[in-house]
XYZ file of C-alpha atoms in Angstrom:
644
model
C -37.136 62.272 -6.163
C -40.932 63.985 -6.482
C -40.761 63.966 -1.999
C -37.798 65.836 -2.115
C -38.969 68.300 -4.570
C -42.155 68.956 -2.587
C -39.625 69.491 0.381
C -37.553 72.048 -1.021
C -40.613 73.372 -2.138
C -42.299 74.081 1.153
C -38.592 75.347 2.687
C -38.674 78.206 -0.154
C -42.300 79.266 0.965
C -41.580 79.520 3.957
C -38.137 80.893 3.879
C -40.270 83.767 1.878
C -42.740 84.407 4.655
C -40.449 85.082 7.491
C -40.886 88.462 9.442
C -38.232 89.874 10.942
C -38.060 93.197 13.125
C -35.342 95.423 14.570
C -35.061 95.630 18.095
C -32.721 97.700 20.621
C -32.204 97.876 24.585
C -29.515 98.078 26.816
C -28.477 94.946 27.166
C -29.107 91.734 24.658
C -31.546 90.378 27.115
C -33.838 93.644 27.072
C -33.906 93.936 23.184
C -35.203 90.207 22.932
C -37.693 90.941 25.371
C -38.590 94.259 23.634
C -38.659 92.059 20.080
C -41.116 89.396 22.369
C -43.367 91.876 23.011
C -43.540 93.068 19.404
C -43.939 89.991 18.265
C -46.067 88.411 20.852
C -44.305 85.308 20.979
C -41.758 83.619 23.768
C -37.844 84.303 23.736
C -37.336 80.717 23.163
C -39.129 80.911 19.609
C -37.064 83.677 18.327
C -33.987 83.833 16.135
C -31.809 86.607 15.829
C -28.439 88.412 14.430
C -26.654 90.815 16.563
C -26.128 94.290 14.037
C -24.667 96.382 16.952
C -23.066 95.639 20.481
C -24.081 97.709 23.407
C -21.636 99.481 25.583
C -22.383 100.977 29.227
C -19.970 103.719 28.478
C -18.713 105.385 31.740
C -20.354 108.101 33.676
C -23.408 107.940 31.419
C -21.122 109.075 28.532
C -20.241 106.919 25.805
C -23.684 104.682 26.579
C -24.905 102.835 23.162
C -27.685 100.137 22.911
C -27.375 96.652 21.388
C -29.281 96.854 18.114
C -30.523 93.324 16.611
C -32.448 91.780 13.897
C -35.346 89.339 15.253
C -37.488 87.053 13.537
C -39.509 84.158 14.511
C -38.452 80.585 13.857
C -39.594 78.530 11.326
C -39.806 75.127 10.754
C -37.248 75.360 7.597
C -34.212 73.922 9.925
C -36.503 70.878 10.637
C -37.349 70.554 6.993
C -33.242 70.791 6.027
C -32.539 68.139 8.979
C -34.839 66.171 7.235
C -33.333 66.062 4.008
C -29.877 65.340 5.565
C -30.802 62.278 7.704
C -32.928 60.334 5.386
C -32.789 56.942 3.931
C -33.106 56.182 0.476
C -34.621 52.882 0.241
C -35.597 51.196 -2.925
C -38.360 49.249 -2.684
C -40.367 47.608 -6.418
C -38.215 49.692 -8.471
C -39.213 53.241 -6.824
C -37.481 55.738 -4.109
C -38.997 55.828 -0.759
C -37.759 58.338 1.684
C -37.574 56.607 5.162
C -36.538 60.019 7.766
C -33.899 58.713 10.376
C -35.236 60.396 13.799
C -31.839 61.912 15.462
C -32.099 64.937 17.678
C -29.016 67.170 18.390
C -29.148 70.646 20.044
C -26.127 72.319 18.219
C -23.064 73.027 19.827
C -19.785 74.953 20.059
C -16.053 74.650 20.205
C -13.261 76.931 21.334
C -9.562 75.709 20.607
C -6.800 77.819 21.199
C -3.707 76.976 19.554
C -0.383 77.539 18.261
C -2.591 79.029 14.620
C -5.046 80.971 16.245
C -7.902 80.971 18.249
C -10.461 78.309 16.443
C -14.299 78.208 16.547
C -16.770 75.668 15.439
C -20.568 75.319 15.541
C -22.462 72.413 14.361
C -25.793 72.559 13.241
C -28.778 71.170 14.968
C -29.970 67.689 14.168
C -33.866 66.791 13.318
C -35.637 68.685 15.828
C -32.756 70.008 18.093
C -32.638 73.544 18.974
C -29.996 76.159 17.398
C -27.276 77.222 19.972
C -28.230 80.191 21.644
C -25.458 83.290 20.603
C -24.771 83.792 24.260
C -23.629 80.300 24.766
C -20.860 80.626 21.953
C -19.420 83.874 23.235
C -19.407 82.680 27.005
C -17.382 79.927 25.579
C -15.372 82.428 23.753
C -14.604 84.138 27.164
C -14.340 81.066 29.221
C -10.937 80.358 27.473
C -9.712 84.097 28.063
C -9.783 85.075 24.595
C -10.596 89.242 24.067
C -8.810 89.673 20.908
C -11.590 88.013 18.150
C -13.761 88.869 15.066
C -17.241 89.352 16.255
C -18.954 89.845 12.756
C -16.762 86.165 11.752
C -18.486 84.583 15.142
C -22.258 85.721 13.788
C -21.198 84.120 10.349
C -19.737 81.102 11.625
C -22.735 80.727 14.324
C -25.242 81.403 11.117
C -23.675 79.019 8.685
C -23.177 75.904 11.284
C -20.574 74.841 9.331
C -19.337 72.076 11.858
C -15.876 72.732 11.107
C -12.965 74.621 13.177
C -12.603 78.571 11.704
C -9.965 81.292 12.940
C -11.757 84.067 14.895
C -8.938 85.658 16.344
C -5.503 84.961 18.244
C -3.615 84.898 21.473
C -0.302 85.542 22.904
C 2.118 82.960 23.162
C 2.464 81.696 26.826
C 3.897 78.097 26.759
C 4.098 77.457 30.308
C 0.069 77.213 30.354
C 0.274 75.051 27.624
C -1.936 71.432 27.661
C 0.656 68.531 27.927
C 0.181 64.756 26.879
C 2.154 62.090 28.509
C 1.912 58.589 26.837
C 1.192 55.038 28.567
C 1.816 51.809 26.872
C 0.179 48.194 28.348
C 3.144 45.357 29.235
C 2.340 43.737 26.232
C 2.332 46.699 24.286
C -0.577 45.990 22.552
C -2.351 49.170 23.770
C -1.485 52.633 24.127
C -3.111 55.338 26.158
C -2.775 59.329 26.089
C -2.879 61.416 29.449
C -3.957 64.937 28.610
C -3.678 67.617 31.295
C -5.791 70.927 30.452
C -4.365 74.452 29.241
C -4.366 76.789 32.008
C -5.385 80.430 31.251
C -3.704 81.600 27.940
C -2.248 77.852 27.121
C -2.604 76.658 23.969
C -4.708 73.067 23.627
C -2.849 70.077 21.454
C -3.629 69.577 18.046
C -3.838 65.995 16.616
C -0.492 66.334 14.618
C 1.107 67.466 17.786
C -0.396 64.204 19.557
C 0.611 61.783 16.474
C 4.063 63.393 17.303
C 3.746 62.506 20.964
C 3.021 59.280 19.980
C 5.467 58.410 17.468
C 8.413 60.048 20.012
C 7.411 57.383 22.595
C 7.783 54.563 19.919
C 3.843 54.160 18.891
C 3.524 53.864 15.385
C 0.713 51.248 14.846
C -2.765 51.347 14.896
C -3.478 54.463 15.883
C -7.368 55.723 16.158
C -8.063 58.687 14.035
C -11.579 58.636 15.174
C -10.341 58.794 18.736
C -8.066 61.617 18.267
C -10.643 63.602 16.581
C -12.944 62.980 19.519
C -10.467 64.361 21.652
C -10.417 67.976 19.787
C -14.190 68.629 20.962
C -14.208 66.598 23.877
C -10.843 66.671 25.564
C -10.580 64.183 28.734
C -8.408 65.526 31.039
C -5.950 63.893 33.577
C -7.271 60.356 32.680
C -6.154 57.968 30.282
C -7.468 57.859 26.810
C -7.095 54.648 25.000
C -5.646 55.962 21.371
C -3.851 52.833 20.097
C -4.128 48.999 19.681
C -2.040 46.603 18.239
C -2.868 44.065 15.217
C -3.742 40.673 17.295
C -1.805 37.841 15.921
C -4.393 35.578 13.816
C -3.374 32.007 14.427
C -3.908 29.160 11.801
C -7.090 27.019 12.037
C -6.116 23.135 12.442
C -7.336 20.946 9.743
C -10.677 19.127 10.702
C -12.453 16.323 9.144
C -16.158 16.705 8.132
C -17.655 13.284 8.187
C -20.400 12.560 6.008
C -22.054 9.895 8.506
C -23.118 9.828 12.381
C -19.706 8.802 14.145
C -21.712 8.639 17.087
C -23.543 5.426 16.758
C -25.353 5.342 20.008
C -27.483 8.345 18.453
C -31.129 7.300 17.580
C -33.401 9.202 15.215
C -36.960 9.093 15.153
C -38.994 10.019 12.009
C -42.561 11.276 12.436
C -44.990 10.129 9.759
C -48.414 12.249 9.963
C -47.435 14.369 13.277
C -46.598 10.827 14.505
C -43.297 9.433 15.797
C -42.205 5.887 14.148
C -40.848 4.309 16.571
C -39.401 1.649 14.384
C -37.895 3.739 12.017
C -34.293 4.172 14.197
C -32.200 4.662 11.360
C -29.281 3.035 13.368
C -27.759 1.746 10.065
C -26.219 4.113 8.168
C -26.244 2.687 4.371
C -23.775 3.843 1.190
C -22.932 2.803 -2.079
C -19.667 2.467 -3.715
C -17.946 5.945 -4.867
C -19.393 7.706 -2.068
C -17.839 10.733 -0.368
C -17.318 9.258 3.304
C -15.611 12.291 4.805
C -13.374 15.471 3.393
C -10.656 17.298 4.882
C -10.889 20.945 5.711
C -6.691 21.486 5.624
C -5.029 23.555 8.106
C -4.086 27.344 7.521
C -1.126 29.612 8.400
C -1.528 31.929 10.760
C -1.085 35.694 10.232
C 1.430 37.667 12.275
C 0.398 40.358 14.355
C 2.246 43.904 15.390
C 2.454 45.798 18.841
C 1.704 48.920 19.011
C 5.418 49.548 18.873
C 5.653 47.858 15.616
C 7.263 44.473 17.195
C 6.382 41.233 15.063
C 4.305 38.863 16.888
C 4.730 35.841 14.927
C 1.478 33.435 14.191
C 0.901 29.640 15.093
C 0.051 27.690 11.783
C -2.613 24.951 12.015
C -1.656 21.174 13.045
C -2.775 19.036 10.193
C -4.557 15.586 10.477
C -4.509 12.492 8.027
C -7.911 11.038 6.581
C -7.600 7.570 7.841
C -9.502 4.431 5.721
C -10.243 1.117 6.779
C -11.704 -1.621 5.339
C -13.464 -1.012 1.925
C -12.910 2.463 2.275
C -9.886 4.452 -0.058
C -8.499 7.819 0.579
C -8.292 9.716 -2.731
C -4.673 10.976 -4.250
C -5.190 14.382 -3.646
C -5.784 13.275 0.481
C -8.823 15.405 1.007
C -11.594 12.634 0.967
C -12.458 9.049 1.762
C -14.705 7.278 -0.691
C -16.399 3.588 -0.296
C -15.530 1.440 -2.450
C -18.126 -1.221 -1.922
C -21.740 -0.788 -0.451
C -22.484 -1.056 2.433
C -22.696 0.338 6.559
C -20.130 2.794 7.069
C -18.507 3.893 10.601
C -15.784 4.964 12.585
C -13.322 2.210 14.249
C -9.831 3.317 15.749
C -9.980 6.764 14.008
C -10.557 4.586 10.406
C -13.404 4.612 8.068
C -14.529 1.230 7.457
C -17.350 0.117 5.259
C -18.546 -3.262 5.952
C -20.704 -5.516 3.652
C -22.245 -7.207 6.856
C -24.337 -5.775 9.024
C -24.655 -8.193 12.292
C -27.387 -7.846 14.767
C -26.185 -9.151 18.343
C -29.952 -9.847 19.369
C -33.301 -9.233 18.333
C -35.189 -6.897 15.706
C -37.282 -4.990 18.203
C -38.017 -1.541 19.066
C -34.345 -1.345 20.493
C -33.239 -1.817 16.754
C -36.307 -0.811 14.781
C -36.661 -1.687 11.313
C -33.794 -2.519 8.844
C -32.619 -1.109 5.846
C -29.082 -2.135 4.538
C -27.131 -2.171 1.426
C -25.591 -5.100 2.258
C -26.025 -8.453 4.170
C -27.524 -8.340 7.456
C -27.086 -11.371 10.212
C -29.647 -11.243 13.063
C -28.065 -13.428 16.288
C -32.036 -13.528 17.545
C -35.337 -13.256 16.359
C -37.494 -10.702 13.986
C -40.352 -9.560 16.307
C -43.794 -9.366 14.893
C -44.456 -5.823 13.036
C -40.867 -5.229 12.224
C -39.006 -5.363 8.602
C -35.916 -6.299 7.454
C -34.648 -5.077 3.688
C -30.792 -5.919 2.589
C -29.276 -5.591 -1.059
C -27.290 -8.671 0.289
C -28.813 -11.936 2.205
C -30.354 -12.071 5.093
C -29.610 -14.697 7.891
C -32.244 -14.825 11.169
C -30.399 -17.565 13.608
C -33.210 -17.013 15.427
C -37.209 -17.477 14.189
C -39.506 -14.777 12.500
C -42.597 -13.397 13.207
C -45.492 -11.351 11.503
C -42.846 -9.840 9.487
C -41.770 -8.541 5.986
C -38.226 -10.014 4.831
C -36.754 -8.679 1.559
C -33.501 -9.092 0.277
C -32.085 -9.090 -3.019
C -30.031 -12.185 -2.149
C -31.027 -15.112 -0.347
C -33.026 -15.452 3.040
C -31.814 -18.161 5.731
C -33.972 -18.532 8.677
C -32.666 -21.449 11.027
C -35.999 -21.052 13.145
C -39.385 -20.835 11.568
C -41.618 -18.415 9.948
C -44.995 -17.600 11.514
C -46.624 -15.011 9.298
C -50.001 -15.075 11.310
C -51.281 -14.501 7.367
C -49.559 -10.888 7.171
C -45.873 -12.021 7.207
C -43.954 -11.355 3.788
C -40.650 -13.132 2.325
C -39.451 -11.801 -0.833
C -36.329 -13.029 -2.128
C -34.005 -12.290 -4.954
C -32.822 -15.512 -5.020
C -33.939 -18.541 -2.607
C -35.450 -18.981 1.139
C -34.394 -21.373 3.592
C -36.404 -22.105 6.482
C -37.163 -24.719 9.166
C -40.746 -24.257 8.474
C -43.088 -21.800 7.163
C -47.026 -21.125 8.253
C -49.478 -18.706 6.852
C -46.770 -16.671 4.774
C -46.781 -15.069 1.500
C -43.280 -15.573 -0.035
C -41.677 -14.483 -3.663
C -38.626 -16.296 -4.438
C -36.759 -15.291 -8.039
C -35.397 -18.887 -7.692
C -36.415 -21.695 -4.886
C -38.078 -22.123 -1.817
C -36.541 -25.371 0.682
C -38.022 -26.020 4.082
C -37.355 -28.835 6.180
C -40.446 -29.430 8.626
C -43.225 -28.269 6.305
C -45.207 -25.552 4.318
C -48.381 -24.638 6.212
C -51.463 -22.653 4.521
C -49.101 -20.359 2.788
C -48.894 -18.666 -0.818
C -45.512 -19.395 -2.452
C -44.395 -18.459 -5.613
C -40.787 -19.781 -6.876
C -39.494 -19.293 -10.322
C -37.289 -22.651 -10.412
C -38.673 -24.878 -7.437
C -40.320 -25.493 -3.720
C -38.969 -28.472 -1.643
C -39.881 -29.819 1.510
C -38.249 -33.088 2.389
C -37.242 -32.891 5.925
C -38.263 -35.155 8.944
C -41.908 -34.567 8.688
C -41.490 -33.023 5.275
C -45.398 -31.818 4.709
C -47.052 -29.161 2.328
C -50.918 -28.935 3.766
C -53.227 -25.814 2.991
C -52.556 -22.539 0.300
C -51.420 -22.328 -2.902
C -47.915 -22.916 -4.259
C -46.801 -22.412 -7.989
C -43.103 -23.214 -9.561
C -41.697 -22.743 -12.612
C -40.128 -26.800 -12.431
C -41.415 -28.732 -9.439
C -43.038 -28.790 -6.017
C -41.310 -31.755 -3.922
C -42.216 -32.869 -0.615
C -43.063 -35.943 1.507
C -46.610 -35.309 2.710
C -48.910 -33.683 0.293
C -52.354 -32.152 1.893
C -53.718 -33.569 4.960
C -56.628 -36.360 5.830
C -58.338 -33.158 7.117
C -58.396 -32.223 3.227
C -57.669 -28.261 3.487
C -57.774 -26.566 0.104
C -54.178 -27.123 -1.327
C -53.203 -25.904 -5.049
C -50.179 -26.445 -6.564
C -49.145 -25.558 -9.889
C -45.991 -26.225 -11.813
C -44.653 -25.888 -14.809
C -45.094 -22.450 -15.333
C -43.862 -18.957 -14.579
C -45.348 -17.996 -11.441
C -45.141 -13.790 -12.082
C -46.825 -14.432 -15.218
C -49.291 -16.694 -13.954
C -50.423 -14.304 -11.584
C -50.087 -11.670 -13.868
C -52.879 -13.618 -15.812
C -54.981 -14.131 -13.049
C -55.216 -10.390 -12.235
C -55.670 -9.697 -16.116
C -58.697 -12.372 -16.066
C -60.108 -10.404 -12.764
C -59.563 -7.330 -14.649
C -61.715 -7.985 -17.662
C -64.191 -10.282 -15.422
C -64.633 -6.842 -13.513
C -65.211 -4.795 -16.716
C -67.778 -7.158 -18.271
C -69.716 -6.694 -15.062
C -69.465 -2.917 -15.444
C -70.283 -2.905 -18.760
C -73.650 -5.010 -18.689
C -75.917 -2.256 -16.888
C -74.394 0.554 -18.720
C -74.966 -1.091 -21.939
C -78.764 -1.680 -21.005
C -79.187 2.065 -20.001
C -77.504 3.460 -23.491
C -79.705 0.937 -25.412
C -82.750 2.420 -23.602
C -81.756 5.920 -24.386
C -81.037 5.095 -28.196
C -84.746 3.930 -27.930
C -86.081 7.228 -26.404
C -84.011 8.661 -29.008
C -85.556 6.935 -32.150
C -88.826 7.563 -30.356
C -88.914 11.537 -29.520
C -86.127 12.185 -32.445
C -84.275 14.411 -29.460
C -83.933 14.158 -26.026
C -83.791 16.474 -23.349
C -80.622 18.313 -22.678
C -80.110 16.341 -19.512
C -80.591 13.044 -21.427
C -78.039 13.841 -24.000
C -75.559 14.833 -22.076
C -76.228 11.204 -19.887
C -76.375 9.566 -23.372
C -72.714 10.938 -24.459
C -71.673 10.290 -20.834
C -72.872 6.390 -20.999
C -71.151 6.177 -24.646
C -68.161 7.045 -23.333
C -67.997 5.150 -20.422
C -68.732 1.903 -23.030
C -65.929 2.779 -24.605
C -63.870 2.683 -21.756
C -64.712 -0.092 -20.821
C -64.442 -2.299 -24.156
C -61.229 -0.889 -24.578
C -60.088 -2.386 -21.056
C -61.752 -5.801 -22.139
C -59.556 -5.190 -25.195
C -56.469 -4.404 -23.657
C -57.077 -7.392 -21.285
C -57.608 -9.957 -23.830
C -54.890 -8.850 -25.617
C -52.463 -9.061 -22.356
C -54.361 -12.802 -21.617
C -53.264 -14.168 -25.045
C -49.978 -12.782 -24.973
C -49.268 -14.437 -21.268
C -51.104 -17.845 -22.604
C -48.738 -18.000 -25.397
C -45.904 -17.434 -23.692
C -46.832 -19.643 -21.183
C -47.503 -22.286 -23.854
C -44.231 -21.996 -24.909
C -42.266 -22.928 -21.754
C -39.704 -25.791 -22.271
C -40.395 -26.802 -18.290
C -42.461 -29.667 -18.342
C -43.242 -29.603 -14.436
C -43.503 -32.079 -12.177
C -45.069 -32.563 -8.599
C -43.614 -35.217 -6.109
C -45.129 -36.633 -2.910
C -42.241 -39.247 -1.760
C -44.620 -40.484 0.980
C -48.146 -39.574 0.417
C -50.747 -37.253 -1.301
C -54.174 -36.896 0.055
C -57.412 -36.237 -1.295
C -58.746 -32.845 -1.922
C -54.998 -31.503 -3.493
C -55.619 -29.810 -7.113
C -52.540 -30.005 -8.720
C -52.543 -27.860 -12.334
C -49.326 -28.641 -14.774
C -49.342 -26.054 -17.025
C -52.852 -25.807 -18.808
C -53.993 -29.321 -17.253
C -55.698 -29.840 -14.270
C -56.048 -32.853 -11.654
C -57.932 -33.186 -8.575
C -57.068 -35.763 -6.467
C -59.922 -37.886 -5.270
C -57.976 -40.647 -3.827
C -54.893 -41.168 -1.619
C -51.531 -42.005 -3.495
C -48.269 -43.201 -2.064
C -44.510 -42.630 -3.447
C -46.066 -40.761 -6.380
C -45.040 -38.595 -8.781
C -47.689 -35.892 -10.955
C -46.179 -35.268 -14.788
C -47.719 -34.260 -17.992
C -48.273 -36.565 -20.809
C -50.682 -36.264 -23.493
C -52.011 -33.142 -22.374
C -53.083 -34.739 -19.102
C -52.009 -34.812 -15.455
C -50.945 -38.523 -15.064
C -49.369 -40.643 -11.985
C -46.152 -42.329 -11.440
C -44.486 -44.330 -9.476
C -42.009 -42.395 -7.270
C -38.600 -43.882 -6.273
C -36.205 -42.797 -3.636
C -32.792 -41.175 -4.503
C -31.020 -43.541 -3.149
C -32.928 -46.350 -4.316
C -32.303 -44.791 -7.804
C -28.366 -44.719 -6.998
C -28.082 -48.264 -5.600
C -29.928 -49.791 -9.048
């Protein structure tokens, strides 16, 4: 608003300083030239008003000069135009005036109608020029108009209101009037009008007259008023002009099903990690959970009728419906608008039906072709699991081939028909039990048991219940095995004496936590010793010097804080260790280790807190806890016991 006020102020100042003169001449051009000479400017820089019209007279009698009032054109016009052509944009609670650059000269329009002779002069826009008065009079004379009011014409030019005003009249000459004919397209969706120009003395058609002609020809819908208004100022003669369009019919939209999963199973989407594509994460399996919305239907819509320019009804086509189809383990909601999963599993489209399968079957190997597998159900692998890949399942994992240096993680059982060659990096985790032909160099955690046919070599295994290896060549060699109840095998250790550690009668997870707390405590003790020594040294200096320098005082405070922190960690570890030891001592499971064929020297056996290191070879032996010690008992095969 402040900018607006300043612009108005400038306009008033300019207007008050306009200098005008009165000039005369035998013609309008001569009067204007005289004014130019007096003001010392060009004719294009003048504005003028005609005070008296001149007359050439006859034979020198009655001659009269033109008398005009002339003044130098100032910038007030441009200022007004800028005020009329601005966009007011609100930014941060302030109004900013943004000029819109539109430049257009003023124009004059003359219409001869039954209401009289009409004149319209538009205002120039932007840097457009005011119309020359001569052009206005030429436009009037070109229509053969003689009887008009000069003063009114001058007023219309000055005001330039852009409205038609009556300046005179013309005698009626119906034969020379403008005419109009109507053309309608074959589909009756468009109507055109063809105007003929008025001949001298003829009238122009007015909007109401054109509308009446359209109505008489049956055109009543979609008449374009803006086009008719444009014709009034810029008539186009002897050419068809589109003046009406029908209302187009709007057909209904067919029902659409929006699937919340990929329906093209062949699509592969790679994931990026740190700007690099991870070719193992192909996201082929589409997991869903029970109750998840799998698809929704957008209902069909009714169409909207159309109308021709002659007001004929055009019936629409309504959209077609489509049914949501649910297959196994999926259901359609009562309103028929959605499909939801009934179980956890993978979702896919089969024969147009949405199916949720609790089992995901891989026909070949888990490799670059399949990528890593993550599935909320059971995974069945017909081939192998190649090195470097992972399979994670909310159900079971069943591998018909072998497993390499991989990660298998199942909430249910893990079943490997072949062997597992972990190469010291393979990890198997099961919420239930693990079954395999053989296991070598693997880390295993089973919530129940581990059952192996041929052998367990150099592996680290934790099983809450038992570890059993009793096939034809059943042997446990190397590594560390922990079980809550029992470890059973044919051969324990080997003649090469690799370190083989067996722990039973404990909770493996608690046992692992105990080891971690002991390591944590040991690490804290090692850190504490030098810190205490430095702190004692500073304490001694403080006693001698009474006060330490600022730098050493800050170090003293820092060391004291570190001592408190480490002692706190040690106390926490001690409490946790005691708690775990109390828990382990109260376990009802006694624990047993069985070597039904042979146990070699070098094997270390822990039953609860008791320890026995084998120094000799044992045959058909069972190791049990008696009187707080690990003792041996002869072992008899189950078949022999049953016969007895």
